[in-house]
């Protein structure tokens, strides 16, 4: 894993200098502490920077790297798991290789296939390719957004990097907050690509590439090369037993590909089905020693450490476990720095800690991420299927049901009453609007009440709903499958994978996600949806296949998620942290929200009269981010 950065001149007089590239690379040392490299086009049209975390071909994997005649250069972040097969094919076509690294396969694939090279790559990647002959820059990201790439255009140049901080380090780069992206963040808990929190910045979407000529201003528009759809050609037509057999082969192959490494590797183990399957296959494939890492909480509602220990014993792993405590005051500014943008998924905390602890023993960790999106694992898909049955019920009766549910005690997170209330609260609406009501951090009606009038006037208030609706309604099918599809194109890349990348790279740890192998995802989405979301819940066919691999109680365990008890922490150890940041006279929150209503929300939560844990966490991380980066609202 690595960090990349670069500059492309869009005007004849905006020559790229090596010193600028060094400034950018210095901000990415955590992504690549082992080596650095730079390239500047002889005419000053383009420059590439690289920071390396050595994983494969430790001695000759230096970048930027070129083809034989030095006319095509690459800087690359990630891993290509099929590089050996790709190399064999390219050598048969007449290409000559000088290293054993996966990077060289990219540059020769680009020579052979042009932008079509991205379709040939199996792995996780953000790639920058500079063609001296054409005077053209090619940027591309992997199909699901495992590796990030952000870019910005100003002063006659296009800047790009693995993280925005590399661009922000350059003199004269503005740090103006885009109000609409701030609104998106408060709704979703992340800023979805292609948008970015800063004006003038953008993020490359998963499965897309940019093709940009040097020397002249351009309209930067991405091209999609990968798309996952349930109506794709090749729908599975075999029996359920055939499907399980095929699934087993794909899972084994995906894990095996991700064991290629010249450094120690291990796995994150939560005790859930997905990470347990990955660990079990690592054991079957002969990984030794098999090191596993997990975290726990004192609150049993959030703690899965006992299940993780059970799996570790079953597979005889070298297991490491530590506890997360509310003493996180010093961590919050660090998270704000590493994420570049405001990011409100509180599970970034345990992800950061488990990455830090794992890095003490390994450089690569396999994870179970992606299993829920591939095999319909989230409880909200069951909720969507159940709620759809109420669509024929008159809305007035649905409102009555909502009122009855609100009478049940529901302020304690993860309680039955809380789940019932959240489910019933959205029964009066349908489709994407209902789904947004379940997943948003700030309910739109709460934002409408809190926003200052002058800030709301700057917003397209309903745009986040339209954005989600486009993804929800992009396929035919029931509400559960549509919600699942929307997650693949929103929550998965912009929340889950962003969290894993930033939190692990903060500790120079490479995370690999076998269940997000494109072959597995395509196969899963070719199956009848009821094989994934069965009568007893999600991952139906996956759990059936895993019955012979896992301890019998693991597939039967209810899904817990990777949550953090921040609501309780706000009433205890983080109470003053909350007040001092959100209610300070110079807080960003006071510019967005009506101060008395904001203060009332804070005190209502602290007193236990209401539960605003998710909105308050989003605001706390917003404040830390704003202070860390000196971002300002124009």
Coordinates of C-alpha atoms in Angstrom, one line a residue:
X1 CA 0.0 0.0 0.0
X2 CA 1.2 3.5 -0.8
X3 CA 0.4 7.1 -1.2
X4 CA 0.5 8.9 -4.6
X5 CA 0.3 12.5 -5.7
X6 CA 0.9 14.5 -8.8
X7 CA 0.4 17.7 -10.8
X8 CA -0.7 18.2 -14.4
X9 CA -0.1 21.6 -16.1
X10 CA -3.2 22.8 -17.9
X11 CA -1.5 25.9 -19.4
X12 CA 1.8 26.2 -21.2
X13 CA 3.3 28.5 -18.6
X14 CA 2.4 26.4 -15.4
X15 CA 5.5 24.3 -15.3
X16 CA 5.6 21.5 -12.6
X17 CA 8.5 21.7 -10.1
X18 CA 9.9 18.8 -8.1
X19 CA 9.8 20.8 -4.9
X20 CA 6.0 20.9 -5.1
X21 CA 5.9 17.1 -5.4
X22 CA 8.1 16.7 -2.4
X23 CA 5.8 19.0 -0.4
X24 CA 2.8 16.8 -1.3
X25 CA 4.6 13.5 -0.7
X26 CA 5.7 14.6 2.8
X27 CA 2.0 14.6 3.8
X28 CA 1.6 11.0 2.9
X29 CA 4.5 9.4 4.8
X30 CA 2.0 7.4 7.0
X31 CA 0.7 5.7 3.9
X32 CA 4.2 4.8 2.7
X33 CA 7.0 5.0 5.3
X34 CA 9.5 2.8 3.5
X35 CA 10.5 4.7 0.3
X36 CA 9.7 7.7 -1.9
X37 CA 10.1 8.5 -5.5
X38 CA 9.5 11.4 -7.9
X39 CA 9.2 12.0 -11.7
X40 CA 8.9 15.2 -13.6
X41 CA 8.2 15.2 -17.3
X42 CA 11.2 16.7 -19.3
X43 CA 8.9 19.5 -20.5
X44 CA 7.5 20.2 -17.0
X45 CA 4.0 19.2 -18.1
X46 CA 3.4 16.5 -15.4
X47 CA 4.9 15.3 -12.2
X48 CA 4.3 12.2 -10.1
X49 CA 5.1 11.6 -6.4
X50 CA 5.1 8.3 -4.5
X51 CA 5.4 7.1 -0.9
X52 CA 5.8 3.3 -0.5
X53 CA 4.7 0.8 2.1
X54 CA 6.8 -2.3 1.0
X55 CA 4.6 -5.4 0.6
X56 CA 5.6 -7.2 -2.6
X57 CA 9.1 -7.3 -4.3
X58 CA 10.7 -5.4 -1.5
X59 CA 14.0 -4.8 -3.3
X60 CA 12.8 -3.6 -6.8
X61 CA 9.3 -2.2 -6.3
X62 CA 10.4 1.5 -6.5
X63 CA 8.1 4.0 -8.1
X64 CA 7.3 6.0 -10.2
X65 CA 8.1 3.3 -12.7
X66 CA 8.2 3.4 -16.5
X67 CA 8.0 1.2 -19.6
X68 CA 11.2 0.1 -21.5
X69 CA 11.7 3.4 -23.3
X70 CA 10.7 5.8 -20.5
X71 CA 7.7 7.2 -22.3
X72 CA 4.9 5.9 -20.0
X73 CA 5.1 6.4 -16.3
X74 CA 3.0 5.1 -13.4
X75 CA 2.5 5.9 -9.8
X76 CA 0.2 3.4 -8.1
X77 CA -1.4 2.9 -4.7
X78 CA -2.8 -0.6 -3.9
X79 CA -2.3 -4.2 -4.8
X80 CA -2.9 -6.1 -8.1
X81 CA -3.7 -9.7 -7.2
X82 CA -3.8 -11.1 -10.7
X83 CA -0.5 -9.5 -11.8
X84 CA 1.2 -12.8 -12.4
X85 CA -1.4 -14.0 -14.8
X86 CA -1.5 -10.5 -16.4
X87 CA 2.3 -10.5 -16.8
X88 CA 2.2 -13.9 -18.5
X89 CA -0.3 -12.6 -21.0
X90 CA 1.6 -9.4 -21.6
X91 CA 4.9 -11.2 -22.1
X92 CA 3.2 -13.4 -24.7
X93 CA 2.2 -10.2 -26.5
X94 CA 5.9 -9.1 -26.6
X95 CA 6.3 -7.0 -23.4
X96 CA 9.5 -7.2 -21.4
X97 CA 9.6 -6.9 -17.6
X98 CA 12.4 -5.7 -15.4
X99 CA 11.0 -6.3 -12.0
X100 CA 8.8 -8.8 -10.1
X101 CA 6.4 -6.1 -8.8
X102 CA 2.7 -5.8 -9.5
X103 CA 3.2 -2.2 -10.5
X104 CA 5.0 -3.0 -13.8
X105 CA 2.0 -5.1 -15.0
X106 CA -0.1 -1.9 -14.9
X107 CA 2.2 0.2 -17.1
X108 CA 2.5 -2.6 -19.7
X109 CA -1.3 -3.2 -19.6
X110 CA -1.8 0.5 -20.3
X111 CA 0.6 0.2 -23.3
X112 CA -1.4 -2.7 -24.6
X113 CA -5.0 -1.8 -23.7
X114 CA -5.1 2.0 -23.0
X115 CA -7.8 2.9 -20.6
X116 CA -9.1 -0.6 -21.0
X117 CA -6.3 -1.7 -18.7
X118 CA -8.4 -1.0 -15.6
X119 CA -10.8 -3.8 -16.6
X120 CA -7.9 -6.2 -16.6
X121 CA -6.9 -5.5 -13.0
X122 CA -8.1 -7.5 -10.1
X123 CA -7.3 -5.8 -6.9
X124 CA -7.5 -2.5 -5.1
X125 CA -5.9 0.5 -6.7
X126 CA -5.7 4.2 -7.4
X127 CA -3.5 4.7 -10.5
X128 CA -1.9 7.7 -12.2
X129 CA -0.4 7.0 -15.7
X130 CA 1.5 9.7 -17.6
X131 CA 2.0 9.2 -21.4
X132 CA 4.8 11.5 -22.5
X133 CA 4.1 10.8 -26.2
X134 CA 0.5 11.7 -26.0
X135 CA 0.9 14.4 -23.3
X136 CA -2.0 12.8 -21.5
X137 CA -2.7 11.8 -17.8
X138 CA -4.8 8.8 -17.0
X139 CA -6.3 8.4 -13.5
X140 CA -8.3 5.4 -12.4
X141 CA -9.8 3.8 -9.3
X142 CA -10.8 0.2 -8.5
X143 CA -14.4 -1.0 -8.9
X144 CA -15.6 -0.5 -5.3
X145 CA -13.5 2.4 -4.1
X146 CA -11.1 0.7 -1.8
X147 CA -8.3 3.1 -2.7
X148 CA -9.0 6.9 -2.8
X149 CA -8.1 9.6 -5.3
X150 CA -8.9 13.2 -4.8
X151 CA -8.2 16.0 -7.3
X152 CA -8.5 19.8 -7.5
X153 CA -8.1 22.3 -10.4
X154 CA -6.8 25.8 -9.8
X155 CA -4.0 28.1 -10.9
X156 CA -3.9 26.5 -14.3
X157 CA -3.1 23.0 -12.9
X158 CA -4.8 19.8 -11.9
X159 CA -3.6 18.4 -8.6
X160 CA -4.3 14.9 -7.4
X161 CA -3.4 12.7 -4.4
X162 CA -4.4 9.8 -2.3
X163 CA -5.5 12.2 0.4
X164 CA -6.6 15.9 0.2
X165 CA -3.9 16.9 2.7
X166 CA -1.2 16.5 0.1
X167 CA -2.9 19.2 -2.0
X168 CA -3.8 21.4 1.0
X169 CA -0.1 21.5 1.9
X170 CA 0.7 23.6 -1.2
X171 CA 0.7 27.4 -0.7
X172 CA -2.3 29.3 -1.8
X173 CA -4.8 26.4 -1.8
X174 CA -8.1 27.7 -0.5
X175 CA -9.9 25.8 2.3
X176 CA -13.4 27.0 1.7
X177 CA -16.2 24.7 2.8
X178 CA -18.8 23.8 0.1
X179 CA -22.1 24.4 1.9
X180 CA -24.0 21.7 -0.1
X181 CA -21.3 19.1 0.7
X182 CA -21.6 20.1 4.4
X183 CA -25.3 19.4 4.2
X184 CA -24.6 16.0 2.5
X185 CA -22.3 15.2 5.4
X186 CA -24.8 15.9 8.0
X187 CA -27.4 13.7 6.3
X188 CA -25.2 10.7 5.4
X189 CA -22.2 11.0 7.9
X190 CA -19.8 11.2 4.9
X191 CA -19.4 13.3 1.8
X192 CA -20.2 11.1 -1.2
X193 CA -18.0 11.2 -4.4
X194 CA -17.6 12.9 -6.7
X195 CA -18.3 15.7 -4.2
X196 CA -15.8 16.9 -1.6
X197 CA -16.0 19.1 1.4
X198 CA -13.8 21.8 -0.1
X199 CA -14.9 24.0 -2.9
X200 CA -12.9 23.2 -6.0
X201 CA -12.1 19.7 -4.9
X202 CA -13.6 16.4 -6.2
X203 CA -13.1 12.7 -5.6
X204 CA -12.9 10.0 -8.3
X205 CA -15.8 7.7 -8.1
X206 CA -15.3 3.9 -7.9
X207 CA -15.0 2.0 -11.1
X208 CA -14.2 5.2 -13.1
X209 CA -11.2 6.8 -14.8
X210 CA -10.2 10.3 -16.0
X211 CA -8.4 11.0 -19.2
X212 CA -6.9 14.5 -19.2
X213 CA -4.6 16.1 -21.8
X214 CA -1.8 18.5 -20.7
X215 CA -1.4 22.1 -21.8
X216 CA -5.0 23.2 -22.0
X217 CA -8.0 23.7 -19.7
X218 CA -10.4 20.8 -19.7
X219 CA -13.9 19.8 -18.5
X220 CA -12.9 17.0 -16.1
X221 CA -15.5 14.3 -16.6
X222 CA -15.0 10.7 -15.5
X223 CA -15.8 7.6 -17.5
X224 CA -17.2 4.5 -15.9
X225 CA -15.5 1.2 -16.8
X226 CA -17.1 -1.1 -14.1
X227 CA -20.8 -1.5 -13.1
X228 CA -22.5 -4.0 -10.9
X229 CA -26.1 -4.7 -11.7
X230 CA -28.5 -7.6 -10.8
X231 CA -29.8 -7.6 -14.4
X232 CA -26.3 -8.1 -15.9
X233 CA -25.8 -10.9 -18.4
X234 CA -24.9 -14.2 -16.8
X235 CA -27.6 -14.6 -14.2
X236 CA -27.0 -17.8 -12.3
X237 CA -29.4 -20.6 -13.5
X238 CA -28.0 -23.6 -11.6
X239 CA -29.3 -25.2 -8.4
X240 CA -28.7 -23.9 -4.9
X241 CA -26.2 -26.7 -4.3
X242 CA -24.4 -25.7 -7.5
X243 CA -24.3 -22.1 -6.3
X244 CA -22.8 -23.1 -2.9
X245 CA -20.1 -25.1 -4.7
X246 CA -19.3 -22.2 -7.0
X247 CA -19.3 -19.8 -4.0
X248 CA -16.8 -22.0 -2.1
X249 CA -14.4 -22.0 -5.0
X250 CA -14.6 -18.2 -5.4
X251 CA -14.1 -17.6 -1.7
X252 CA -11.1 -19.8 -1.5
X253 CA -9.5 -18.3 -4.6
X254 CA -10.2 -14.7 -3.4
X255 CA -8.5 -15.4 0.0
X256 CA -5.6 -17.2 -1.7
X257 CA -4.9 -14.3 -4.0
X258 CA -4.8 -11.9 -1.0
X259 CA -2.2 -14.0 0.8
X260 CA 0.5 -12.9 -1.7
X261 CA 2.9 -10.9 0.4
X262 CA 6.6 -10.6 1.2
X263 CA 5.8 -9.3 4.7
X264 CA 3.9 -10.8 7.7
X265 CA 0.1 -10.9 7.4
X266 CA -2.9 -11.6 9.7
X267 CA -6.6 -10.9 10.0
X268 CA -9.2 -8.8 11.8
X269 CA -11.6 -11.1 13.6
X270 CA -14.8 -9.7 15.0
X271 CA -16.6 -13.0 15.6
X272 CA -19.1 -12.3 12.9
X273 CA -19.7 -14.6 9.9
X274 CA -17.6 -12.7 7.4
X275 CA -14.4 -12.3 9.2
X276 CA -14.7 -15.8 10.6
X277 CA -15.0 -17.2 7.1
X278 CA -11.9 -15.3 6.0
X279 CA -9.9 -16.6 9.0
X280 CA -11.2 -20.1 8.4
X281 CA -10.1 -20.1 4.8
X282 CA -6.7 -18.7 5.8
X283 CA -6.3 -21.7 8.1
X284 CA -7.3 -24.1 5.4
X285 CA -4.8 -22.5 3.0
X286 CA -2.0 -23.1 5.5
X287 CA -1.3 -19.7 6.8
X288 CA 1.1 -20.1 9.8
X289 CA 1.4 -18.4 12.1
X290 CA -2.2 -17.2 11.8
X291 CA -2.4 -14.0 13.7
X292 CA -5.9 -12.5 14.5
X293 CA -6.8 -9.2 16.1
X294 CA -10.0 -8.0 17.7
X295 CA -11.3 -5.3 20.0
X296 CA -13.9 -5.3 22.8
X297 CA -16.0 -3.0 24.8
X298 CA -17.1 -3.1 28.5
X299 CA -20.7 -2.5 27.3
X300 CA -22.1 -6.0 26.3
X301 CA -24.4 -4.4 23.7
X302 CA -21.3 -3.6 21.6
X303 CA -18.9 -6.3 22.6
X304 CA -18.2 -9.3 20.4
X305 CA -14.9 -10.4 21.9
X306 CA -16.2 -13.7 23.3
X307 CA -17.3 -14.8 19.8
X308 CA -14.0 -13.7 18.4
X309 CA -12.2 -15.8 21.0
X310 CA -14.4 -18.8 20.2
X311 CA -13.5 -18.6 16.5
X312 CA -9.8 -18.1 17.3
X313 CA -9.8 -21.2 19.5
X314 CA -11.6 -23.2 16.7
X315 CA -9.0 -22.3 14.1
X316 CA -6.1 -22.3 16.6
X317 CA -5.0 -18.7 15.8
X318 CA -2.5 -16.6 17.6
X319 CA -5.2 -14.3 18.9
X320 CA -4.7 -10.7 20.2
X321 CA -7.5 -8.8 21.9
X322 CA -7.7 -5.4 23.5
X323 CA -10.5 -3.2 24.9
X324 CA -11.6 0.3 23.8
X325 CA -12.3 2.8 26.5
X326 CA -14.0 6.2 26.5
X327 CA -10.6 7.9 27.0
X328 CA -10.4 9.1 23.3
X329 CA -9.9 12.8 23.7
X330 CA -6.5 12.8 22.1
X331 CA -7.6 10.5 19.3
X332 CA -10.3 12.8 17.9
X333 CA -7.9 15.4 16.5
X334 CA -5.8 12.6 15.0
X335 CA -8.8 11.1 13.3
X336 CA -9.8 14.6 11.9
X337 CA -6.3 14.9 10.4
X338 CA -6.3 11.5 8.8
X339 CA -9.7 11.7 7.3
X340 CA -9.2 15.1 5.7
X341 CA -13.0 15.6 5.6
X342 CA -15.6 15.4 8.3
X343 CA -16.5 11.8 8.9
X344 CA -19.0 10.6 11.5
X345 CA -18.9 6.8 11.5
X346 CA -17.8 6.3 15.1
X347 CA -16.6 2.8 14.3
X348 CA -13.5 4.6 12.9
X349 CA -12.4 4.5 16.6
X350 CA -12.1 0.7 17.0
X351 CA -10.9 0.4 13.4
X352 CA -8.0 2.8 14.2
X353 CA -7.2 1.0 17.4
X354 CA -7.3 -2.5 16.0
X355 CA -5.1 -1.3 13.1
X356 CA -2.6 0.2 15.5
X357 CA -2.4 -3.0 17.6
X358 CA -2.2 -5.2 14.5
X359 CA 0.6 -3.2 13.1
X360 CA 2.7 -4.3 16.0
X361 CA 2.8 -7.8 14.5
X362 CA 1.9 -7.6 10.8
X363 CA 2.0 -5.3 7.8
X364 CA -1.1 -6.8 6.0
X365 CA -4.5 -7.7 7.5
X366 CA -7.4 -9.4 5.8
X367 CA -10.9 -8.3 6.7
X368 CA -14.5 -9.4 6.2
X369 CA -15.6 -6.1 4.8
X370 CA -18.1 -6.4 1.9
X371 CA -19.9 -9.5 3.0
X372 CA -23.0 -7.6 4.0
X373 CA -23.3 -5.8 0.7
X374 CA -22.6 -8.9 -1.3
X375 CA -25.0 -11.2 0.6
X376 CA -27.6 -8.9 2.0
X377 CA -26.4 -9.0 5.6
X378 CA -27.7 -5.8 7.1
X379 CA -30.9 -6.0 9.2
X380 CA -32.2 -2.9 7.4
X381 CA -32.8 -5.1 4.3
X382 CA -35.2 -7.3 6.3
X383 CA -36.8 -4.1 7.6
X384 CA -37.2 -2.8 4.1
X385 CA -38.9 -6.1 3.0
X386 CA -41.2 -6.0 6.0
X387 CA -42.1 -2.4 5.6
X388 CA -43.0 -2.8 1.9
X389 CA -45.9 -5.0 3.1
X390 CA -47.3 -1.9 4.7
X391 CA -47.4 0.1 1.5
X392 CA -51.0 -0.9 0.7
X393 CA -52.1 0.2 4.2
X394 CA -53.6 3.7 4.2
X395 CA -51.1 6.4 5.3
X396 CA -53.4 7.5 8.1
X397 CA -53.2 4.0 9.7
X398 CA -49.5 3.9 9.2
X399 CA -49.2 7.1 11.2
X400 CA -51.3 5.5 14.0
X401 CA -48.9 2.6 14.1
X402 CA -46.0 5.1 14.3
X403 CA -47.7 6.8 17.2
X404 CA -48.2 3.6 19.1
X405 CA -44.6 2.6 18.6
X406 CA -43.4 6.0 19.9
X407 CA -45.1 5.1 23.2
X408 CA -42.7 2.2 23.8
X409 CA -39.4 3.2 25.6
X410 CA -36.9 3.7 22.8
X411 CA -34.1 6.0 23.9
X412 CA -31.6 3.2 24.6
X413 CA -29.6 2.3 21.5
X414 CA -29.9 -1.3 20.3
X415 CA -32.9 -2.0 22.4
X416 CA -36.1 -3.6 21.0
X417 CA -38.0 -0.4 21.6
X418 CA -35.4 1.6 19.8
X419 CA -35.5 -0.7 16.8
X420 CA -39.3 -0.7 16.7
X421 CA -39.5 3.1 17.0
X422 CA -37.0 3.6 14.1
X423 CA -38.8 1.1 12.0
X424 CA -42.3 2.5 12.6
X425 CA -41.2 6.2 12.3
X426 CA -40.7 5.7 8.5
X427 CA -43.8 3.7 7.7
X428 CA -45.8 6.7 6.5
X429 CA -43.4 7.2 3.6
X430 CA -42.2 4.8 0.8
X431 CA -39.2 3.8 -1.1
X432 CA -36.0 5.8 -1.0
X433 CA -37.5 8.3 1.4
X434 CA -38.2 5.6 3.9
X435 CA -34.7 4.2 3.5
X436 CA -33.1 7.5 4.0
X437 CA -35.1 7.9 7.2
X438 CA -33.5 4.8 8.5
X439 CA -29.9 5.5 7.5
X440 CA -29.5 9.2 7.9
X441 CA -27.6 10.7 10.8
X442 CA -29.6 13.9 11.0
X443 CA -33.3 13.4 10.2
X444 CA -34.2 16.1 7.6
X445 CA -36.9 17.5 9.8
X446 CA -34.4 18.0 12.6
X447 CA -32.0 19.8 10.2
X448 CA -34.8 21.9 9.0
X449 CA -35.6 23.0 12.5
X450 CA -31.9 23.6 13.5
X451 CA -30.4 25.4 10.5
X452 CA -30.1 29.1 10.6
X453 CA -32.3 30.6 7.9
X454 CA -29.4 32.3 6.1
X455 CA -27.5 29.0 5.9
X456 CA -30.5 26.9 4.7
X457 CA -31.2 29.5 1.9
X458 CA -27.8 28.5 0.4
X459 CA -28.8 24.8 0.1
X460 CA -30.6 22.6 -2.2
X461 CA -32.2 21.0 0.9
X462 CA -33.7 17.9 -0.8
X463 CA -30.7 17.1 -3.0
X464 CA -29.4 14.2 -0.7
X465 CA -32.8 12.5 -1.0
X466 CA -32.7 12.8 -4.8
X467 CA -29.1 11.5 -4.9
X468 CA -30.0 8.4 -2.8
X469 CA -33.2 7.9 -4.9
X470 CA -31.2 7.7 -8.1
X471 CA -29.3 4.7 -6.6
X472 CA -32.3 3.2 -5.0
X473 CA -34.4 3.3 -8.1
X474 CA -31.6 2.3 -10.5
X475 CA -32.8 -1.3 -10.6
X476 CA -36.1 -3.2 -10.7
X477 CA -36.9 -5.3 -7.6
X478 CA -38.2 -5.1 -4.1
X479 CA -37.3 -2.4 -1.6
X480 CA -34.8 -4.7 0.1
X481 CA -32.8 -5.4 -3.0
X482 CA -33.0 -1.7 -4.0
X483 CA -31.7 -0.7 -0.6
X484 CA -28.9 -3.2 -0.9
X485 CA -28.0 -1.9 -4.3
X486 CA -28.0 1.7 -3.0
X487 CA -25.6 0.7 -0.2
X488 CA -23.1 -0.8 -2.7
X489 CA -23.0 2.6 -4.5
X490 CA -23.0 4.8 -1.4
X491 CA -22.4 3.4 2.1
X492 CA -19.9 0.8 1.0
X493 CA -17.4 3.1 -0.8
X494 CA -17.9 6.4 0.9
X495 CA -18.3 5.2 4.5
X496 CA -17.1 1.6 5.1
X497 CA -14.1 1.5 2.7
X498 CA -13.1 5.1 3.4
X499 CA -13.1 4.3 7.1
X500 CA -10.9 1.2 6.6
X501 CA -8.5 2.9 4.3
X502 CA -7.9 6.0 6.5
X503 CA -7.8 4.2 9.8
X504 CA -5.5 1.5 8.7
X505 CA -3.2 3.7 6.6
X506 CA -2.9 6.0 9.6
X507 CA -0.9 3.1 11.1
X508 CA 0.8 2.0 7.9
X509 CA -1.2 -1.2 7.8
X510 CA -2.6 -2.6 4.5
X511 CA -6.1 -4.1 4.7
X512 CA -7.4 -6.5 2.1
X513 CA -11.0 -7.5 1.6
X514 CA -11.5 -10.9 -0.1
X515 CA -15.3 -10.7 0.0
X516 CA -15.1 -7.6 -2.3
X517 CA -13.4 -9.5 -5.0
X518 CA -15.3 -8.5 -8.2
X519 CA -15.9 -12.2 -9.1
X520 CA -17.6 -12.8 -5.8
X521 CA -19.6 -9.6 -6.0
X522 CA -20.7 -10.3 -9.6
X523 CA -21.6 -13.9 -8.6
X524 CA -23.5 -12.9 -5.5
X525 CA -25.5 -10.3 -7.5
X526 CA -26.3 -12.9 -10.2
X527 CA -28.1 -15.1 -7.6
X528 CA -31.9 -14.9 -6.9
X529 CA -32.2 -12.3 -4.1
X530 CA -34.1 -14.7 -1.9
X531 CA -31.0 -16.9 -1.8
X532 CA -29.2 -14.0 -0.1
X533 CA -32.0 -12.5 2.0
X534 CA -33.8 -15.6 3.2
X535 CA -36.7 -16.1 5.6
X536 CA -34.3 -16.1 8.6
X537 CA -32.3 -13.1 7.5
X538 CA -29.4 -12.1 5.4
X539 CA -26.4 -14.1 4.1
X540 CA -28.6 -17.2 3.7
X541 CA -26.6 -19.0 1.1
X542 CA -23.3 -17.8 2.6
X543 CA -24.2 -19.2 6.0
X544 CA -25.2 -22.5 4.5
X545 CA -21.9 -22.9 2.8
X546 CA -20.0 -21.9 5.9
X547 CA -21.8 -24.5 8.1
X548 CA -18.9 -27.0 7.6
X549 CA -16.3 -24.4 8.2
X550 CA -17.3 -22.4 11.3
X551 CA -18.2 -23.2 14.9
X552 CA -22.0 -24.0 14.7
X553 CA -23.1 -21.1 16.9
X554 CA -21.4 -18.4 14.8
X555 CA -23.8 -18.4 11.8
X556 CA -26.7 -18.4 14.3
X557 CA -25.5 -15.3 16.2
X558 CA -27.6 -12.1 15.6
X559 CA -25.7 -9.4 13.8
X560 CA -24.3 -6.8 16.1
X561 CA -22.5 -4.3 13.9
X562 CA -19.3 -2.5 14.7
X563 CA -20.8 0.3 16.9
X564 CA -19.4 2.4 19.6
X565 CA -21.4 3.5 22.8
X566 CA -20.8 7.3 22.1
X567 CA -24.3 8.1 23.4
X568 CA -23.4 6.9 26.9
X569 CA -19.9 8.5 26.6
X570 CA -21.6 11.8 26.0
X571 CA -23.4 11.5 29.3
X572 CA -20.2 10.6 31.0
X573 CA -16.6 11.0 30.1
X574 CA -17.2 13.0 26.9
X575 CA -19.8 15.4 28.4
X576 CA -17.5 18.4 28.6
X577 CA -15.8 17.5 25.3
X578 CA -19.2 17.9 23.7
X579 CA -20.2 21.1 25.4
X580 CA -16.8 22.8 24.9
X581 CA -16.7 22.1 21.2
X582 CA -20.2 22.5 20.0
X583 CA -21.3 25.4 22.2
X584 CA -18.1 27.5 22.0
X585 CA -18.6 31.0 20.8
X586 CA -16.4 30.4 17.7
X587 CA -17.8 27.0 16.9
X588 CA -18.7 26.1 13.3
X589 CA -21.9 24.6 14.6
X590 CA -23.1 28.0 15.8
X591 CA -22.7 29.4 12.3
X592 CA -24.9 26.6 11.0
X593 CA -27.5 26.2 13.7
X594 CA -29.8 28.3 15.8
X595 CA -27.7 28.5 19.1
X596 CA -30.5 28.0 21.6
X597 CA -31.9 25.0 19.7
X598 CA -28.4 23.5 19.4
X599 CA -27.8 24.0 23.2
X600 CA -31.2 22.4 23.9
X601 CA -30.3 19.4 21.8
X602 CA -27.0 18.9 23.7
X603 CA -28.6 19.2 27.1
X604 CA -31.5 17.0 26.2
X605 CA -29.2 14.2 25.3
X606 CA -26.9 14.6 28.3
X607 CA -29.9 14.6 30.7
X608 CA -31.3 11.4 29.1
X609 CA -34.5 13.1 27.9
X610 CA -33.6 12.3 24.3
X611 CA -31.1 10.3 22.3
X612 CA -29.1 12.4 19.8
X613 CA -25.9 10.3 19.9
X614 CA -25.5 10.2 16.1
X615 CA -26.2 13.9 15.3
X616 CA -24.0 15.0 18.2
X617 CA -21.1 12.7 17.1
X618 CA -21.4 14.1 13.6
X619 CA -21.2 17.7 15.0
X620 CA -18.3 16.9 17.3
X621 CA -16.2 15.4 14.4
X622 CA -17.2 18.4 12.3
X623 CA -15.8 20.8 14.9
X624 CA -12.5 18.8 15.3
X625 CA -12.1 18.7 11.5
X626 CA -12.8 22.4 11.1
X627 CA -10.2 23.3 13.7
X628 CA -7.7 20.8 12.5
X629 CA -7.7 22.0 8.9
X630 CA -8.6 25.7 9.3
X631 CA -11.6 25.2 7.1
X632 CA -14.0 28.1 6.8
X633 CA -17.5 28.7 5.5
X634 CA -17.5 31.5 2.9

